[in-house]
């Protein structure tokens, strides 16, 4: 009897869940009859030999994105952080490994967080919580030092208000901006890829402008070391809260960040 590769990996105990199986496949760690498998939907049957390449210490590919951003931006992980769009917990895992004492993991889905992380006393998981409904009361009324955000299928501009509402006045917001979810479907190229640098710049600028309207200004930004699905270029932007709603210094900083991020790219 044939079935999907991701389902079969979970059934045979080679993956903790279908989402974990998809992560393994995306990372090129799954072999079917000795050959690398690229698609979770690949049909396999009981006679196919499934193997994993060397073990990966992280629960998802996203972990490597955050690792690169923390290093490139020089961000020290604070004691209390919130992982917005936690999914299997790649960002949560990195935060813990970097010394965070408590991580609040929030996701609209259910049963996605890796069991090891779910059972870690340093992790508080809020499942089924739409980030549009995020506020201090929803997470126990305790403001955090840092919010890291990795969301899909929604523009970050719609979530900045809720995300910043749970951060301490001197805290920071580290967002991963995915142009493929910011520019609109009509501007996506083949395979859902945003190929034009001007469109990627437009996507980042729109998020920065939305944050500035809330009094949050970019302190620095870098491209993700790891591309998104189908090769999309993604960006991490680190925001801090301004002293006032209209901060000329913050506006200048935003321009400098954009110039550094896109200066070498062609329109």
Short mmCIF file of C-alpha atoms in Angstrom, two decimals:
data_model
loop_
_atom_site.label_atom_id
_atom_site.label_comp_id
_atom_site.label_asym_id
_atom_site.label_seq_id
_atom_site.Cartn_x
_atom_site.Cartn_y
_atom_site.Cartn_z
CA UNK A 1 0.00 0.00 0.00
CA UNK A 2 1.42 3.36 -1.02
CA UNK A 3 1.27 6.64 0.87
CA UNK A 4 2.96 10.00 1.23
CA UNK A 5 6.59 10.12 2.28
CA UNK A 6 5.99 12.51 5.19
CA UNK A 7 3.23 10.28 6.57
CA UNK A 8 5.33 7.15 6.20
CA UNK A 9 8.31 8.74 7.98
CA UNK A 10 6.10 9.51 10.97
CA UNK A 11 4.47 6.07 10.85
CA UNK A 12 7.84 4.31 10.91
CA UNK A 13 9.07 6.45 13.77
CA UNK A 14 11.75 8.20 11.73
CA UNK A 15 10.06 11.55 12.34
CA UNK A 16 8.20 12.88 15.37
CA UNK A 17 5.34 14.23 13.27
CA UNK A 18 4.43 15.06 9.69
CA UNK A 19 5.71 18.61 10.14
CA UNK A 20 9.00 17.24 11.45
CA UNK A 21 9.10 14.87 8.49
CA UNK A 22 8.64 17.77 6.07
CA UNK A 23 11.46 19.63 7.80
CA UNK A 24 13.74 16.61 7.40
CA UNK A 25 12.85 16.39 3.71
CA UNK A 26 13.38 20.12 3.15
CA UNK A 27 16.82 19.80 4.75
CA UNK A 28 17.78 16.98 2.40
CA UNK A 29 18.09 14.45 5.22
CA UNK A 30 15.74 11.79 3.83
CA UNK A 31 16.84 9.00 1.51
CA UNK A 32 14.39 6.74 -0.31
CA UNK A 33 16.07 3.58 -1.57
CA UNK A 34 19.40 5.34 -1.25
CA UNK A 35 18.41 8.48 -3.17
CA UNK A 36 17.68 11.91 -1.74
CA UNK A 37 13.97 12.75 -1.59
CA UNK A 38 12.87 16.31 -2.33
CA UNK A 39 9.08 16.16 -1.90
CA UNK A 40 6.94 15.34 1.12
CA UNK A 41 4.21 14.14 -1.25
CA UNK A 42 6.42 11.48 -2.84
CA UNK A 43 4.53 8.18 -3.00
CA UNK A 44 6.23 5.33 -1.14
CA UNK A 45 5.13 1.86 -0.09
CA UNK A 46 6.04 -0.76 2.48
CA UNK A 47 8.87 -2.11 0.33
CA UNK A 48 10.70 1.22 0.00
CA UNK A 49 13.76 1.70 2.20
CA UNK A 50 13.65 4.99 4.12
CA UNK A 51 16.76 6.34 5.82
CA UNK A 52 17.92 9.53 7.49
CA UNK A 53 21.32 11.08 7.06
CA UNK A 54 23.28 12.25 10.12
CA UNK A 55 21.23 13.56 13.02
CA UNK A 56 20.32 17.23 13.16
CA UNK A 57 20.40 18.80 16.64
CA UNK A 58 17.60 21.24 15.78
CA UNK A 59 13.93 20.48 15.32
CA UNK A 60 13.51 22.60 12.19
CA UNK A 61 15.36 24.40 9.44
CA UNK A 62 14.14 27.70 10.88
CA UNK A 63 16.58 27.28 13.76
CA UNK A 64 19.49 27.92 11.43
CA UNK A 65 17.86 31.11 10.20
CA UNK A 66 17.66 32.51 13.73
CA UNK A 67 21.15 31.32 14.63
CA UNK A 68 22.56 33.25 11.70
CA UNK A 69 20.55 36.37 12.49
CA UNK A 70 21.55 36.45 16.16
CA UNK A 71 25.20 36.17 15.18
CA UNK A 72 25.05 38.64 12.29
CA UNK A 73 23.14 41.22 14.34
CA UNK A 74 25.11 40.65 17.54
CA UNK A 75 21.96 40.02 19.59
CA UNK A 76 22.39 38.62 23.08
CA UNK A 77 19.40 36.55 24.13
CA UNK A 78 17.65 38.00 27.22
CA UNK A 79 16.06 36.07 30.11
CA UNK A 80 12.45 36.15 28.86
CA UNK A 81 11.44 35.89 25.21
CA UNK A 82 8.38 35.11 23.12
CA UNK A 83 8.46 33.01 19.96
CA UNK A 84 5.63 34.17 17.70
CA UNK A 85 4.65 31.51 15.18
CA UNK A 86 6.56 28.84 17.06
CA UNK A 87 5.45 25.84 14.95
CA UNK A 88 7.79 22.92 15.80
CA UNK A 89 9.96 25.20 17.92
CA UNK A 90 13.13 25.90 15.97
CA UNK A 91 13.34 29.48 17.23
CA UNK A 92 12.37 28.40 20.75
CA UNK A 93 15.15 25.81 20.77
CA UNK A 94 17.76 28.36 19.66
CA UNK A 95 16.65 30.85 22.32
CA UNK A 96 17.07 28.20 25.01
CA UNK A 97 20.44 27.13 23.69
CA UNK A 98 21.57 30.76 23.74
CA UNK A 99 20.70 31.14 27.41
CA UNK A 100 17.09 32.29 27.56
CA UNK A 101 15.61 31.24 30.91
CA UNK A 102 11.96 31.25 29.82
CA UNK A 103 10.39 31.14 26.36
CA UNK A 104 6.73 31.72 25.63
CA UNK A 105 5.88 29.79 22.44
CA UNK A 106 2.77 30.98 20.61
CA UNK A 107 1.16 29.42 17.55
CA UNK A 108 -2.31 29.34 16.04
CA UNK A 109 -1.93 25.61 15.35
CA UNK A 110 -2.12 22.66 17.70
CA UNK A 111 0.27 19.79 18.48
CA UNK A 112 3.12 21.18 16.38
CA UNK A 113 5.65 22.02 19.09
CA UNK A 114 8.28 19.31 19.46
CA UNK A 115 7.46 17.12 22.50
CA UNK A 116 10.89 17.68 24.02
CA UNK A 117 10.29 21.43 23.99
CA UNK A 118 6.67 21.12 25.10
CA UNK A 119 7.83 19.21 28.18
CA UNK A 120 10.71 21.57 28.94
CA UNK A 121 9.89 23.54 32.13
CA UNK A 122 11.49 26.60 30.54
CA UNK A 123 8.87 26.65 27.78
CA UNK A 124 5.30 27.89 28.17
CA UNK A 125 3.23 26.96 25.13
CA UNK A 126 0.08 28.76 24.01
CA UNK A 127 -1.50 26.75 21.21
CA UNK A 128 -4.50 27.86 19.18
CA UNK A 129 -3.72 31.52 19.84
CA UNK A 130 -4.07 33.74 16.79
CA UNK A 131 -1.31 36.34 16.86
CA UNK A 132 -3.87 39.01 15.99
CA UNK A 133 -5.33 38.35 19.43
CA UNK A 134 -1.99 38.50 21.24
CA UNK A 135 -1.85 40.88 24.18
CA UNK A 136 -0.29 40.84 27.67
CA UNK A 137 -3.40 39.28 29.21
CA UNK A 138 -3.32 36.39 26.71
CA UNK A 139 0.11 35.33 28.00
CA UNK A 140 -0.40 35.90 31.70
CA UNK A 141 0.22 39.64 31.83
CA UNK A 142 3.99 39.37 31.83
CA UNK A 143 5.88 41.59 29.33
CA UNK A 144 8.90 40.05 27.62
CA UNK A 145 12.39 41.27 26.81
CA UNK A 146 12.40 40.03 23.23
CA UNK A 147 9.90 38.84 20.64
CA UNK A 148 11.11 36.78 17.69
CA UNK A 149 8.61 36.31 14.89
CA UNK A 150 8.42 33.81 12.04
CA UNK A 151 4.99 33.89 10.42
CA UNK A 152 3.61 32.79 7.07
CA UNK A 153 0.53 33.46 4.94
CA UNK A 154 -0.06 36.83 6.59
CA UNK A 155 1.59 40.23 6.35
CA UNK A 156 3.65 41.27 9.35
CA UNK A 157 2.11 44.72 9.07
CA UNK A 158 -1.10 43.22 10.49
CA UNK A 159 0.67 41.74 13.51
CA UNK A 160 3.07 44.45 14.66
CA UNK A 161 0.56 46.00 17.06
CA UNK A 162 -0.13 42.76 18.94
CA UNK A 163 3.54 41.72 18.86
CA UNK A 164 4.84 44.98 20.29
CA UNK A 165 2.09 45.11 22.92
CA UNK A 166 3.79 42.35 24.93
CA UNK A 167 7.32 43.81 24.90
CA UNK A 168 8.89 45.78 27.74
CA UNK A 169 9.62 49.46 26.95
CA UNK A 170 13.33 48.70 26.65
CA UNK A 171 12.77 45.37 24.88
CA UNK A 172 13.26 44.50 21.23
CA UNK A 173 11.47 42.85 18.35
CA UNK A 174 13.28 40.60 15.86
CA UNK A 175 11.12 39.82 12.86
CA UNK A 176 11.78 37.63 9.87
CA UNK A 177 10.27 39.41 6.88
CA UNK A 178 9.16 37.11 4.08
CA UNK A 179 8.56 39.18 0.92
CA UNK A 180 6.43 36.41 -0.58
CA UNK A 181 3.78 37.18 2.05
CA UNK A 182 4.11 40.97 1.85
CA UNK A 183 3.97 41.90 -1.84
CA UNK A 184 0.69 40.27 -2.84
CA UNK A 185 0.09 37.14 -4.89
CA UNK A 186 -0.16 39.05 -8.16
CA UNK A 187 3.51 40.05 -7.90
CA UNK A 188 4.88 36.60 -7.16
CA UNK A 189 6.99 34.91 -9.80
CA UNK A 190 7.02 31.27 -10.80
CA UNK A 191 6.97 28.97 -7.78
CA UNK A 192 5.91 31.80 -5.46
CA UNK A 193 9.32 33.48 -5.55
CA UNK A 194 9.85 37.24 -5.28
CA UNK A 195 12.66 37.65 -7.79
CA UNK A 196 12.90 41.44 -8.19
CA UNK A 197 15.07 43.18 -5.60
CA UNK A 198 12.83 46.26 -5.82
CA UNK A 199 9.85 44.18 -4.68
CA UNK A 200 11.82 42.69 -1.80
CA UNK A 201 12.90 46.19 -0.80
CA UNK A 202 9.28 47.34 -1.01
CA UNK A 203 8.24 44.48 1.28
CA UNK A 204 10.82 45.32 3.94
CA UNK A 205 10.09 49.04 3.70
CA UNK A 206 6.36 48.48 4.22
CA UNK A 207 7.02 46.57 7.45
CA UNK A 208 9.46 49.22 8.67
CA UNK A 209 6.94 51.99 7.97
CA UNK A 210 4.19 50.08 9.80
CA UNK A 211 6.48 49.60 12.80
CA UNK A 212 7.51 53.27 12.78
CA UNK A 213 3.85 54.26 12.98
CA UNK A 214 3.76 52.37 16.29
CA UNK A 215 6.94 54.02 17.56
CA UNK A 216 9.30 51.16 16.72
CA UNK A 217 12.38 51.83 14.61
CA UNK A 218 14.84 49.46 12.94
CA UNK A 219 18.18 49.16 14.67
CA UNK A 220 19.73 46.82 12.13
CA UNK A 221 18.82 44.29 9.45
CA UNK A 222 20.41 41.38 7.59
CA UNK A 223 19.37 38.90 4.93
CA UNK A 224 18.66 35.45 6.29
CA UNK A 225 21.59 33.10 5.79
CA UNK A 226 19.12 30.36 4.90
CA UNK A 227 16.69 31.01 2.03
CA UNK A 228 12.99 30.42 2.29
CA UNK A 229 10.97 27.87 0.32
CA UNK A 230 11.82 27.75 -3.39
CA UNK A 231 14.78 30.04 -2.75
CA UNK A 232 12.99 33.17 -1.56
CA UNK A 233 15.32 35.76 -0.03
CA UNK A 234 14.13 36.66 3.49
CA UNK A 235 15.28 39.31 5.94
CA UNK A 236 15.66 39.78 9.67
CA UNK A 237 14.98 43.25 11.05
CA UNK A 238 15.71 44.18 14.66
CA UNK A 239 13.43 46.88 16.10
CA UNK A 240 13.67 48.96 19.25
CA UNK A 241 11.13 51.35 20.77
CA UNK A 242 11.64 55.06 20.12
CA UNK A 243 11.54 57.73 22.83
CA UNK A 244 8.69 59.47 21.04
CA UNK A 245 6.21 58.75 18.27
CA UNK A 246 8.05 61.11 15.90
CA UNK A 247 11.73 60.28 16.17
CA UNK A 248 13.96 61.94 13.50
CA UNK A 249 16.92 59.86 14.65
CA UNK A 250 14.85 56.73 14.21
CA UNK A 251 13.77 57.83 10.74
CA UNK A 252 17.39 58.35 9.75
CA UNK A 253 18.29 54.96 11.19
CA UNK A 254 15.56 53.39 9.08
CA UNK A 255 17.00 54.94 5.93
CA UNK A 256 20.49 53.75 6.86
CA UNK A 257 19.25 50.22 7.49
CA UNK A 258 17.50 50.09 4.12
CA UNK A 259 20.57 51.46 2.35
CA UNK A 260 22.82 48.84 3.93
CA UNK A 261 20.40 46.06 3.17
CA UNK A 262 19.74 46.86 -0.49
CA UNK A 263 22.60 49.10 -1.64
CA UNK A 264 24.31 46.32 -3.56
CA UNK A 265 21.15 44.92 -5.13
CA UNK A 266 19.86 45.78 -8.56
CA UNK A 267 16.31 47.04 -9.09
#
